[in-house]
């Protein structure tokens, strides 16, 4: 489950409350977003927060966390937080050669943002969390942040041959080839496998040919280094999933707007007559448009077991950070903010309604049943048989229902009786379904010859026979088998076990001499009940 470290004072300022290091009170507030305090350090003034919900990346920063909690701590701040964005002149041109490598890009310009050391750490922390989770370890998408004042637009997103380009990666002081970066730089060693097998590598250049980054590996040390003095930023996200790229950009940009930055769009130019399909050839990013989702009132009450009115639902939705477009007798049209990338179905909205309502306020409604629950009669019989065998000193064995003909027939000299075989077995030890328990017990003994005597084991379980009259063409029966082995083991000992077992079921029985290839001649008997019904062998 994801965890984040945030500056305690920063969270208080963003929420406009004072908690005075009361972790119990903070825990109560964090419960609204399914999170809790895992630890804190008063000396460093940091709090470690763990999230139980892994599909809400909008929470993984102090800014996003405060945005999600504002409606719960202050009723005057309910609803969607609106973000405005202006148009910039920054353009990005995408090469058609990227389609099979890393085809999508989205960018935004942030101006007049005042960065502190804590904000930069939070930004880098969010970037890393998004890269690892939504970006699937940067394979699906990755984020880059640059000092815009050093960049000369337009920006070119293109491909290069690995041996043709050199630049100084972030954190280094000397130029390196792209292959050297993948072999030497820590980020190259960690993420180089994403691109190293391509003949061409993706690259970002400005209009003067200066390198911004080698996505998704590392920024350049010249243009991709952000400090507290940086006031104007360029944020880019590249990846293989168009939707993921756009979502991750929105999460980073809204965080920077919350820190006082002013956001501006960029224009992405995708190549004409290419494989990009439904993607607009001139795409404006980021896009903060709200999404619409219909919430059925009756369905919501059915799921929650409540009788909420539409007005009450509207109030709870606004507390959870949504806006309402319109309501009717049956439905509520809900506006989903751009940063809530986790909302896919009305069930997601119902969960937020339940959280805002308070799970502890939902009274349990115990289901009324006409009968008292108990085990079925045949299961009671099975349980009783198991208790008897354990009481007689036997240890239960649990073998798999799948076995093989070698164990089932050949090793025990059993005749080849009808059985069910697997058409395409994955391993040679599991090629058919067992139709007897005894071969499995003998195999257990053969594998445990080093264990001290006596060994007394039993198994109670299903055996399967072919049956053309049933729907599944099989017949399942519950069988029991037991073995005792030690130097003094004999017929009288196992007969005493059988007598004790059947007597507890008040069954009258007898033994009739039999011959069976598995056992030594003259030492085998058929177990007979009701005069002529054979139920087993001893």
Short mmCIF file of C-alpha atoms in Angstrom, two decimals:
data_model
loop_
_atom_site.label_atom_id
_atom_site.label_comp_id
_atom_site.label_asym_id
_atom_site.label_seq_id
_atom_site.Cartn_x
_atom_site.Cartn_y
_atom_site.Cartn_z
CA UNK A 1 0.00 0.00 0.00
CA UNK A 2 1.41 3.42 -0.93
CA UNK A 3 2.87 5.69 1.74
CA UNK A 4 3.93 9.32 1.56
CA UNK A 5 6.02 11.57 3.80
CA UNK A 6 4.63 15.09 4.11
CA UNK A 7 5.60 18.21 6.01
CA UNK A 8 3.25 18.43 8.99
CA UNK A 9 3.06 22.24 8.93
CA UNK A 10 2.41 22.19 5.20
CA UNK A 11 -0.64 19.95 5.69
CA UNK A 12 -2.00 22.17 8.46
CA UNK A 13 -1.60 25.26 6.29
CA UNK A 14 -3.26 23.63 3.30
CA UNK A 15 -6.19 22.43 5.43
CA UNK A 16 -6.40 25.74 7.37
CA UNK A 17 -6.57 23.90 10.70
CA UNK A 18 -4.32 23.40 13.73
CA UNK A 19 -3.98 19.89 15.11
CA UNK A 20 -1.05 20.50 17.52
CA UNK A 21 0.45 17.08 16.70
CA UNK A 22 -2.71 15.29 17.80
CA UNK A 23 -2.22 12.09 15.79
CA UNK A 24 -5.53 10.57 16.91
CA UNK A 25 -7.41 13.55 15.54
CA UNK A 26 -5.36 13.42 12.33
CA UNK A 27 -6.16 9.71 12.04
CA UNK A 28 -9.87 10.48 12.34
CA UNK A 29 -9.60 12.99 9.48
CA UNK A 30 -7.50 10.68 7.31
CA UNK A 31 -10.11 7.94 7.65
CA UNK A 32 -12.26 9.89 5.15
CA UNK A 33 -9.72 9.01 2.45
CA UNK A 34 -8.96 5.51 3.76
CA UNK A 35 -5.57 6.46 5.18
CA UNK A 36 -3.84 6.44 8.55
CA UNK A 37 -0.73 7.76 10.28
CA UNK A 38 2.03 5.15 10.22
CA UNK A 39 4.59 7.29 12.00
CA UNK A 40 5.79 10.84 12.62
CA UNK A 41 8.99 12.67 13.47
CA UNK A 42 8.62 15.90 15.43
CA UNK A 43 12.28 16.73 14.93
CA UNK A 44 11.98 16.64 11.13
CA UNK A 45 8.32 17.79 11.36
CA UNK A 46 7.20 15.05 8.98
CA UNK A 47 4.31 12.59 9.04
CA UNK A 48 4.28 9.23 7.27
CA UNK A 49 0.81 8.41 5.91
CA UNK A 50 -0.27 5.06 4.51
CA UNK A 51 -3.20 4.74 2.08
CA UNK A 52 -5.43 1.68 2.05
CA UNK A 53 -6.84 2.71 -1.35
CA UNK A 54 -4.28 2.21 -4.11
CA UNK A 55 -6.40 3.59 -6.96
CA UNK A 56 -6.47 7.24 -5.85
CA UNK A 57 -3.19 8.81 -6.99
CA UNK A 58 -4.70 12.28 -6.47
CA UNK A 59 -4.03 11.77 -2.72
CA UNK A 60 -0.31 11.11 -2.95
CA UNK A 61 0.81 14.66 -2.19
CA UNK A 62 0.12 17.13 0.59
CA UNK A 63 -1.80 19.29 -1.90
CA UNK A 64 -3.97 16.46 -3.18
CA UNK A 65 -4.61 15.16 0.33
CA UNK A 66 -5.75 18.59 1.52
CA UNK A 67 -7.96 19.00 -1.54
CA UNK A 68 -9.71 15.69 -0.83
CA UNK A 69 -10.21 16.47 2.87
CA UNK A 70 -11.35 20.08 2.60
CA UNK A 71 -15.06 19.23 2.37
CA UNK A 72 -14.88 17.02 5.46
CA UNK A 73 -13.08 19.55 7.69
CA UNK A 74 -14.86 22.67 6.40
CA UNK A 75 -18.45 22.57 5.14
CA UNK A 76 -17.84 25.85 3.29
CA UNK A 77 -15.32 24.19 0.97
CA UNK A 78 -17.48 21.41 -0.41
CA UNK A 79 -17.60 20.50 -4.09
CA UNK A 80 -15.09 20.45 -6.91
CA UNK A 81 -12.00 22.60 -6.71
CA UNK A 82 -12.01 24.52 -9.98
CA UNK A 83 -8.78 24.99 -11.90
CA UNK A 84 -8.33 27.59 -14.61
CA UNK A 85 -5.83 27.42 -17.43
CA UNK A 86 -4.71 29.90 -20.06
CA UNK A 87 -3.24 29.34 -23.50
CA UNK A 88 0.49 29.53 -24.16
CA UNK A 89 2.49 29.68 -27.36
CA UNK A 90 4.50 26.54 -26.54
CA UNK A 91 4.20 23.84 -29.21
CA UNK A 92 5.46 20.26 -29.31
CA UNK A 93 6.04 18.38 -32.58
CA UNK A 94 5.92 14.57 -32.47
CA UNK A 95 7.87 12.36 -34.88
CA UNK A 96 6.01 9.57 -36.69
CA UNK A 97 8.93 7.23 -35.82
CA UNK A 98 7.84 7.24 -32.17
CA UNK A 99 4.64 5.30 -32.71
CA UNK A 100 6.12 1.85 -32.04
CA UNK A 101 8.46 3.13 -29.31
CA UNK A 102 6.82 5.70 -27.01
CA UNK A 103 4.13 7.49 -29.03
CA UNK A 104 2.28 9.87 -26.69
CA UNK A 105 3.21 13.11 -24.97
CA UNK A 106 1.35 15.76 -22.98
CA UNK A 107 2.81 19.01 -21.67
CA UNK A 108 1.91 22.04 -19.58
CA UNK A 109 3.53 25.33 -18.63
CA UNK A 110 3.48 26.52 -15.01
CA UNK A 111 4.47 30.15 -14.34
CA UNK A 112 5.05 32.23 -11.23
CA UNK A 113 5.24 29.24 -8.92
CA UNK A 114 7.18 29.81 -5.70
CA UNK A 115 9.13 26.66 -4.91
CA UNK A 116 10.54 25.80 -1.52
CA UNK A 117 12.66 22.84 -0.57
CA UNK A 118 9.57 21.12 0.90
CA UNK A 119 7.51 21.73 -2.26
CA UNK A 120 10.28 20.39 -4.51
CA UNK A 121 10.61 17.28 -2.36
CA UNK A 122 6.84 16.80 -2.51
CA UNK A 123 6.86 17.24 -6.29
CA UNK A 124 9.65 14.71 -6.74
CA UNK A 125 7.89 12.31 -4.36
CA UNK A 126 4.63 12.57 -6.31
CA UNK A 127 6.50 12.16 -9.59
CA UNK A 128 8.17 8.97 -8.35
CA UNK A 129 4.92 7.53 -6.96
CA UNK A 130 3.05 8.16 -10.20
CA UNK A 131 5.89 6.76 -12.31
CA UNK A 132 5.94 3.56 -10.28
CA UNK A 133 2.17 3.01 -10.01
CA UNK A 134 0.12 4.60 -12.79
CA UNK A 135 3.18 4.58 -15.04
CA UNK A 136 3.93 0.89 -14.29
CA UNK A 137 7.56 1.55 -13.46
CA UNK A 138 7.81 4.20 -16.23
CA UNK A 139 6.92 1.66 -18.94
CA UNK A 140 3.41 3.01 -19.41
CA UNK A 141 4.15 6.67 -18.64
CA UNK A 142 6.77 8.87 -16.96
CA UNK A 143 7.04 12.51 -15.90
CA UNK A 144 9.68 15.16 -16.57
CA UNK A 145 9.92 18.67 -15.06
CA UNK A 146 12.15 21.40 -16.54
CA UNK A 147 13.17 25.03 -16.01
CA UNK A 148 11.15 26.75 -18.75
CA UNK A 149 13.30 29.89 -18.68
CA UNK A 150 16.18 27.91 -20.19
CA UNK A 151 14.12 26.35 -22.98
CA UNK A 152 13.50 27.82 -26.41
CA UNK A 153 10.21 26.47 -27.85
CA UNK A 154 8.96 24.85 -29.99
CA UNK A 155 9.91 21.45 -28.60
CA UNK A 156 10.66 18.44 -30.76
CA UNK A 157 9.79 14.95 -29.55
CA UNK A 158 11.68 12.64 -31.85
CA UNK A 159 14.00 9.64 -32.08
CA UNK A 160 17.78 9.31 -32.36
CA UNK A 161 20.33 6.55 -32.84
CA UNK A 162 21.96 5.65 -29.50
CA UNK A 163 25.54 6.31 -30.66
CA UNK A 164 24.82 9.69 -32.31
CA UNK A 165 23.92 11.79 -29.26
CA UNK A 166 25.70 12.79 -26.06
CA UNK A 167 24.51 14.94 -23.16
CA UNK A 168 25.11 15.49 -19.46
CA UNK A 169 22.45 13.60 -17.47
CA UNK A 170 20.95 15.04 -14.29
CA UNK A 171 23.34 14.72 -11.36
CA UNK A 172 26.44 14.23 -13.54
CA UNK A 173 29.03 16.75 -14.78
CA UNK A 174 30.26 15.17 -18.03
CA UNK A 175 28.66 14.32 -21.34
CA UNK A 176 27.79 10.66 -21.87
CA UNK A 177 26.51 8.63 -24.80
CA UNK A 178 23.00 7.25 -24.50
CA UNK A 179 24.30 3.70 -24.13
CA UNK A 180 26.69 4.82 -21.38
CA UNK A 181 23.79 6.48 -19.56
CA UNK A 182 21.87 3.20 -19.62
CA UNK A 183 24.90 1.33 -18.30
CA UNK A 184 26.29 3.81 -15.74
CA UNK A 185 23.65 6.26 -14.52
CA UNK A 186 21.52 4.90 -11.60
CA UNK A 187 18.29 5.71 -13.44
CA UNK A 188 19.68 4.17 -16.62
CA UNK A 189 20.48 0.95 -14.76
CA UNK A 190 16.99 0.93 -13.22
CA UNK A 191 14.89 1.82 -16.26
CA UNK A 192 17.15 1.22 -19.25
CA UNK A 193 15.42 -2.06 -20.10
CA UNK A 194 12.39 -0.07 -21.28
CA UNK A 195 14.15 1.30 -24.37
CA UNK A 196 17.53 -0.45 -24.71
CA UNK A 197 16.26 -3.08 -27.13
CA UNK A 198 15.00 -0.47 -29.64
CA UNK A 199 17.11 0.57 -32.60
CA UNK A 200 16.07 4.21 -31.93
CA UNK A 201 15.67 6.03 -28.60
CA UNK A 202 13.08 8.76 -27.83
CA UNK A 203 14.51 12.26 -27.21
CA UNK A 204 13.22 15.74 -26.39
CA UNK A 205 14.95 18.79 -27.95
CA UNK A 206 14.19 22.49 -27.89
CA UNK A 207 14.31 24.66 -31.04
CA UNK A 208 18.05 25.24 -30.60
CA UNK A 209 18.79 21.53 -30.52
CA UNK A 210 19.50 21.41 -26.80
CA UNK A 211 18.44 18.21 -25.05
CA UNK A 212 15.68 18.25 -22.46
CA UNK A 213 15.71 14.55 -21.65
CA UNK A 214 15.99 10.94 -22.69
CA UNK A 215 12.51 9.73 -21.71
CA UNK A 216 11.72 7.75 -19.67
CA UNK A 217 15.23 7.56 -18.23
CA UNK A 218 16.68 10.93 -17.15
CA UNK A 219 16.56 14.69 -17.73
CA UNK A 220 19.54 16.66 -18.89
CA UNK A 221 21.52 18.44 -16.21
CA UNK A 222 21.26 21.73 -18.13
CA UNK A 223 17.51 22.12 -18.73
CA UNK A 224 16.03 19.47 -16.45
CA UNK A 225 17.27 20.73 -13.10
CA UNK A 226 14.63 22.44 -10.95
CA UNK A 227 15.67 24.52 -7.91
CA UNK A 228 14.03 26.93 -5.47
CA UNK A 229 14.98 29.73 -7.86
CA UNK A 230 12.94 28.21 -10.70
CA UNK A 231 9.70 30.16 -11.19
CA UNK A 232 8.54 28.96 -14.59
CA UNK A 233 8.31 25.24 -15.31
CA UNK A 234 7.59 22.92 -18.19
CA UNK A 235 5.95 19.61 -17.24
CA UNK A 236 5.86 16.76 -19.74
CA UNK A 237 4.59 13.20 -19.61
CA UNK A 238 5.49 10.63 -22.25
CA UNK A 239 4.24 7.08 -22.51
CA UNK A 240 2.53 4.27 -24.35
CA UNK A 241 -1.00 4.89 -22.98
CA UNK A 242 -2.66 8.10 -24.16
CA UNK A 243 -5.17 8.22 -21.28
CA UNK A 244 -2.55 7.52 -18.61
CA UNK A 245 -0.29 10.27 -20.00
CA UNK A 246 -3.12 12.84 -19.83
CA UNK A 247 -4.20 11.76 -16.32
CA UNK A 248 -0.70 11.93 -14.88
CA UNK A 249 -0.15 15.39 -16.33
CA UNK A 250 -3.37 16.64 -14.69
CA UNK A 251 -2.27 15.33 -11.28
CA UNK A 252 1.10 17.10 -11.39
CA UNK A 253 -0.25 20.37 -12.81
CA UNK A 254 -3.10 20.66 -10.29
CA UNK A 255 -0.59 20.12 -7.49
CA UNK A 256 1.55 23.02 -8.77
CA UNK A 257 -1.53 25.25 -9.19
CA UNK A 258 -2.37 24.55 -5.54
CA UNK A 259 1.07 26.01 -4.76
CA UNK A 260 0.21 29.28 -6.46
CA UNK A 261 1.37 28.53 -9.97
CA UNK A 262 -0.50 29.69 -13.08
CA UNK A 263 -1.10 26.97 -15.66
CA UNK A 264 -0.91 27.34 -19.44
CA UNK A 265 -1.70 24.86 -22.17
CA UNK A 266 0.60 23.55 -24.87
CA UNK A 267 -0.25 22.35 -28.36
CA UNK A 268 0.85 18.85 -29.29
CA UNK A 269 1.24 18.28 -33.05
CA UNK A 270 0.92 14.62 -33.97
CA UNK A 271 2.05 13.57 -37.47
CA UNK A 272 -0.49 13.52 -40.28
CA UNK A 273 -1.37 10.26 -42.04
CA UNK A 274 0.01 8.18 -39.16
CA UNK A 275 -1.21 5.35 -36.95
CA UNK A 276 -2.40 7.61 -34.13
CA UNK A 277 -6.04 6.90 -34.95
CA UNK A 278 -8.52 8.83 -32.80
CA UNK A 279 -5.89 11.11 -31.24
CA UNK A 280 -6.37 14.67 -32.48
CA UNK A 281 -3.61 15.82 -34.80
CA UNK A 282 -3.44 19.06 -32.78
CA UNK A 283 -4.13 18.24 -29.13
CA UNK A 284 -4.32 20.88 -26.40
CA UNK A 285 -2.96 19.72 -23.04
CA UNK A 286 -3.75 19.68 -20.19
CA UNK A 287 -7.52 19.31 -20.23
CA UNK A 288 -9.36 20.09 -16.97
CA UNK A 289 -12.86 19.32 -18.23
CA UNK A 290 -15.15 17.63 -15.72
CA UNK A 291 -16.70 14.27 -16.58
CA UNK A 292 -20.40 13.41 -16.18
CA UNK A 293 -21.77 10.28 -14.51
CA UNK A 294 -25.38 9.28 -13.76
CA UNK A 295 -26.08 8.04 -10.23
CA UNK A 296 -29.30 6.09 -9.72
CA UNK A 297 -30.95 6.97 -6.38
CA UNK A 298 -32.77 3.67 -5.90
CA UNK A 299 -29.66 1.65 -6.74
CA UNK A 300 -27.59 3.70 -4.27
CA UNK A 301 -30.01 3.06 -1.41
CA UNK A 302 -30.19 -0.62 -2.32
CA UNK A 303 -26.40 -0.98 -2.18
CA UNK A 304 -26.06 0.97 1.08
CA UNK A 305 -29.18 -0.39 2.77
CA UNK A 306 -30.29 3.17 3.54
CA UNK A 307 -33.19 5.44 2.65
CA UNK A 308 -31.38 8.62 1.66
CA UNK A 309 -33.22 11.38 -0.14
CA UNK A 310 -31.78 12.89 -3.30
CA UNK A 311 -31.00 16.10 -1.39
CA UNK A 312 -29.08 14.15 1.24
CA UNK A 313 -27.13 12.33 -1.46
CA UNK A 314 -26.28 15.65 -3.12
CA UNK A 315 -24.99 16.99 0.19
CA UNK A 316 -22.80 13.92 0.77
CA UNK A 317 -21.45 13.99 -2.78
CA UNK A 318 -20.48 17.63 -2.40
CA UNK A 319 -18.76 16.84 0.90
CA UNK A 320 -16.78 14.14 -0.93
CA UNK A 321 -15.66 16.70 -3.52
CA UNK A 322 -18.13 16.39 -6.38
CA UNK A 323 -20.48 18.87 -8.03
CA UNK A 324 -24.05 18.22 -9.13
CA UNK A 325 -25.21 19.13 -12.62
CA UNK A 326 -28.89 18.28 -12.14
CA UNK A 327 -31.20 15.95 -10.26
CA UNK A 328 -34.41 14.14 -11.11
CA UNK A 329 -36.77 11.80 -9.31
CA UNK A 330 -34.64 8.79 -10.22
CA UNK A 331 -31.12 10.05 -10.96
CA UNK A 332 -28.42 12.53 -10.01
CA UNK A 333 -26.02 13.77 -12.68
CA UNK A 334 -22.65 14.08 -10.97
CA UNK A 335 -19.66 16.09 -12.20
CA UNK A 336 -16.36 14.24 -11.73
CA UNK A 337 -13.26 16.47 -11.42
CA UNK A 338 -10.31 15.87 -13.72
CA UNK A 339 -8.09 14.73 -10.83
CA UNK A 340 -10.45 11.90 -9.77
CA UNK A 341 -9.11 9.36 -12.24
CA UNK A 342 -10.40 6.50 -10.08
CA UNK A 343 -14.13 7.10 -10.78
CA UNK A 344 -15.26 4.60 -13.43
CA UNK A 345 -18.71 3.42 -12.29
CA UNK A 346 -21.53 4.71 -10.09
CA UNK A 347 -20.42 2.18 -7.45
CA UNK A 348 -17.33 4.37 -6.96
CA UNK A 349 -19.62 7.30 -6.19
CA UNK A 350 -21.69 5.15 -3.82
CA UNK A 351 -18.54 4.29 -1.89
CA UNK A 352 -17.76 8.00 -1.45
CA UNK A 353 -21.33 8.61 -0.29
CA UNK A 354 -20.91 5.85 2.31
CA UNK A 355 -17.64 7.37 3.55
CA UNK A 356 -19.19 10.86 3.80
CA UNK A 357 -22.23 9.41 5.56
CA UNK A 358 -19.99 7.48 7.94
CA UNK A 359 -19.74 3.72 8.03
CA UNK A 360 -20.31 3.78 11.79
CA UNK A 361 -23.65 5.49 11.18
CA UNK A 362 -24.92 2.60 9.08
CA UNK A 363 -26.78 0.26 11.42
CA UNK A 364 -26.30 -3.46 10.75
CA UNK A 365 -29.41 -5.15 9.41
CA UNK A 366 -29.20 -8.79 10.35
CA UNK A 367 -30.80 -11.02 7.80
CA UNK A 368 -33.83 -12.89 9.10
CA UNK A 369 -33.71 -16.58 8.23
CA UNK A 370 -36.52 -19.12 8.72
CA UNK A 371 -34.03 -21.80 9.85
CA UNK A 372 -30.95 -22.09 12.05
CA UNK A 373 -27.78 -22.78 10.11
CA UNK A 374 -26.19 -26.20 10.59
CA UNK A 375 -24.16 -28.70 8.62
CA UNK A 376 -25.99 -31.01 6.22
CA UNK A 377 -26.59 -34.53 7.50
CA UNK A 378 -24.03 -36.11 5.17
CA UNK A 379 -21.45 -33.50 6.22
CA UNK A 380 -22.15 -34.27 9.87
CA UNK A 381 -21.45 -37.92 9.08
CA UNK A 382 -18.18 -36.99 7.38
CA UNK A 383 -17.12 -34.81 10.31
CA UNK A 384 -17.93 -37.60 12.77
CA UNK A 385 -15.85 -40.08 10.77
CA UNK A 386 -12.90 -37.68 10.77
CA UNK A 387 -13.15 -37.20 14.56
CA UNK A 388 -13.24 -40.98 15.07
CA UNK A 389 -10.08 -41.59 13.04
CA UNK A 390 -8.20 -38.87 14.89
CA UNK A 391 -9.43 -40.33 18.19
CA UNK A 392 -8.10 -43.74 17.11
CA UNK A 393 -4.64 -42.22 16.79
CA UNK A 394 -4.42 -41.66 13.04
CA UNK A 395 -2.95 -38.58 11.35
CA UNK A 396 -4.93 -37.10 8.45
CA UNK A 397 -3.33 -36.87 5.03
CA UNK A 398 -4.54 -34.49 2.30
CA UNK A 399 -3.55 -35.67 -1.17
CA UNK A 400 -4.56 -33.99 -4.42
CA UNK A 401 -7.45 -35.38 -6.45
CA UNK A 402 -5.18 -35.35 -9.50
CA UNK A 403 -2.76 -38.26 -9.75
CA UNK A 404 -1.33 -40.55 -12.46
CA UNK A 405 -1.92 -44.07 -13.74
CA UNK A 406 1.51 -45.24 -12.58
CA UNK A 407 0.62 -44.51 -8.95
CA UNK A 408 -3.05 -45.39 -9.24
CA UNK A 409 -2.66 -48.78 -10.95
CA UNK A 410 0.84 -49.99 -11.80
CA UNK A 411 2.58 -49.49 -8.45
CA UNK A 412 -0.31 -51.08 -6.54
CA UNK A 413 -1.02 -53.93 -8.97
CA UNK A 414 -4.58 -52.72 -9.26
CA UNK A 415 -6.45 -53.71 -12.44
CA UNK A 416 -7.04 -50.86 -14.90
CA UNK A 417 -10.55 -49.79 -13.95
CA UNK A 418 -12.58 -46.96 -15.60
CA UNK A 419 -11.18 -43.57 -14.67
CA UNK A 420 -11.06 -39.99 -15.96
CA UNK A 421 -7.91 -38.75 -17.71
CA UNK A 422 -6.76 -35.20 -18.46
CA UNK A 423 -6.60 -34.49 -22.18
CA UNK A 424 -3.66 -32.06 -22.07
CA UNK A 425 -1.84 -32.59 -18.74
CA UNK A 426 0.78 -30.00 -17.79
CA UNK A 427 2.89 -32.41 -15.71
CA UNK A 428 3.30 -36.20 -15.94
CA UNK A 429 2.51 -36.66 -12.24
CA UNK A 430 -1.02 -35.31 -12.67
CA UNK A 431 -2.68 -36.96 -15.63
CA UNK A 432 -5.92 -38.41 -14.23
CA UNK A 433 -8.44 -38.16 -11.39
CA UNK A 434 -8.15 -40.71 -8.60
CA UNK A 435 -10.78 -43.42 -8.26
CA UNK A 436 -9.32 -44.78 -5.00
CA UNK A 437 -7.55 -43.33 -1.92
CA UNK A 438 -5.27 -46.23 -0.99
CA UNK A 439 -2.61 -45.68 -3.74
CA UNK A 440 -2.10 -42.12 -2.51
CA UNK A 441 -1.58 -43.29 1.08
CA UNK A 442 0.93 -45.93 -0.01
CA UNK A 443 2.82 -43.24 -1.91
CA UNK A 444 2.94 -41.09 1.23
CA UNK A 445 4.47 -44.02 3.16
CA UNK A 446 7.03 -44.64 0.41
CA UNK A 447 8.13 -40.99 0.63
CA UNK A 448 8.41 -41.06 4.43
CA UNK A 449 10.45 -44.21 5.11
CA UNK A 450 12.90 -42.23 7.22
CA UNK A 451 10.16 -41.18 9.67
CA UNK A 452 10.13 -43.24 12.86
CA UNK A 453 7.51 -45.96 13.43
CA UNK A 454 4.70 -46.40 14.09
CA UNK A 455 3.09 -44.53 11.21
CA UNK A 456 -0.69 -44.39 11.32
CA UNK A 457 -2.27 -42.29 8.58
CA UNK A 458 -5.68 -41.92 6.98
CA UNK A 459 -7.35 -39.88 4.27
CA UNK A 460 -10.98 -38.93 3.86
CA UNK A 461 -11.90 -37.32 0.56
CA UNK A 462 -13.45 -37.45 -2.87
CA UNK A 463 -12.87 -40.12 -5.49
CA UNK A 464 -14.25 -39.68 -9.00
CA UNK A 465 -15.68 -42.29 -11.37
CA UNK A 466 -16.99 -41.93 -14.93
CA UNK A 467 -20.80 -41.77 -15.07
CA UNK A 468 -22.47 -41.16 -18.43
CA UNK A 469 -25.87 -40.64 -16.79
CA UNK A 470 -24.88 -37.50 -14.86
CA UNK A 471 -24.72 -33.96 -16.23
CA UNK A 472 -20.96 -33.72 -15.68
CA UNK A 473 -20.36 -37.34 -16.79
CA UNK A 474 -18.75 -37.99 -13.40
CA UNK A 475 -19.74 -39.48 -10.06
CA UNK A 476 -18.12 -38.20 -6.87
CA UNK A 477 -18.03 -40.39 -3.77
CA UNK A 478 -16.68 -39.74 -0.27
CA UNK A 479 -14.21 -42.48 0.70
CA UNK A 480 -11.99 -43.23 3.68
CA UNK A 481 -8.75 -45.21 3.77
CA UNK A 482 -6.37 -45.92 6.65
CA UNK A 483 -2.96 -47.56 7.00
CA UNK A 484 -0.84 -48.52 9.99
CA UNK A 485 2.80 -49.60 9.62
CA UNK A 486 5.45 -50.71 12.14
CA UNK A 487 7.46 -53.93 12.72
CA UNK A 488 4.67 -55.59 14.71
CA UNK A 489 1.77 -54.47 12.51
CA UNK A 490 -0.76 -57.17 11.76
CA UNK A 491 -4.23 -58.05 10.61
CA UNK A 492 -5.71 -58.07 14.11
CA UNK A 493 -4.59 -54.46 14.74
CA UNK A 494 -6.25 -52.98 11.66
CA UNK A 495 -9.31 -55.19 12.24
CA UNK A 496 -9.66 -53.69 15.74
CA UNK A 497 -9.55 -50.19 14.22
CA UNK A 498 -12.25 -51.13 11.70
CA UNK A 499 -14.41 -52.68 14.44
CA UNK A 500 -14.18 -49.58 16.61
CA UNK A 501 -14.93 -47.30 13.67
CA UNK A 502 -18.04 -49.14 12.44
CA UNK A 503 -19.34 -49.81 15.95
CA UNK A 504 -19.53 -46.07 16.54
CA UNK A 505 -21.92 -45.92 13.60
CA UNK A 506 -23.90 -48.89 14.95
CA UNK A 507 -23.12 -50.90 11.81
CA UNK A 508 -23.13 -54.72 11.88
CA UNK A 509 -20.39 -56.09 9.67
CA UNK A 510 -18.39 -59.16 8.76
CA UNK A 511 -15.31 -60.13 6.77
CA UNK A 512 -15.23 -62.51 3.86
CA UNK A 513 -11.97 -63.82 2.48
CA UNK A 514 -10.96 -62.19 -0.81
CA UNK A 515 -8.11 -62.05 -3.26
CA UNK A 516 -6.67 -58.75 -4.46
CA UNK A 517 -3.39 -58.26 -6.41
CA UNK A 518 -2.35 -55.31 -4.24
CA UNK A 519 -1.98 -57.50 -1.12
CA UNK A 520 -0.35 -60.78 -0.15
CA UNK A 521 -2.60 -63.75 -0.87
CA UNK A 522 -4.55 -64.94 2.19
CA UNK A 523 -4.28 -61.64 4.08
CA UNK A 524 -7.17 -59.77 2.47
CA UNK A 525 -10.86 -59.58 3.28
CA UNK A 526 -13.95 -57.91 1.90
CA UNK A 527 -15.95 -55.77 4.37
CA UNK A 528 -19.60 -56.82 4.14
CA UNK A 529 -22.71 -55.19 5.67
CA UNK A 530 -26.40 -56.01 5.36
CA UNK A 531 -25.63 -59.60 4.40
CA UNK A 532 -24.12 -59.07 0.97
CA UNK A 533 -23.22 -55.37 0.48
CA UNK A 534 -19.47 -54.87 0.04
CA UNK A 535 -18.30 -51.47 1.30
CA UNK A 536 -14.53 -51.87 1.33
CA UNK A 537 -11.46 -54.02 1.78
CA UNK A 538 -9.22 -54.76 4.77
#
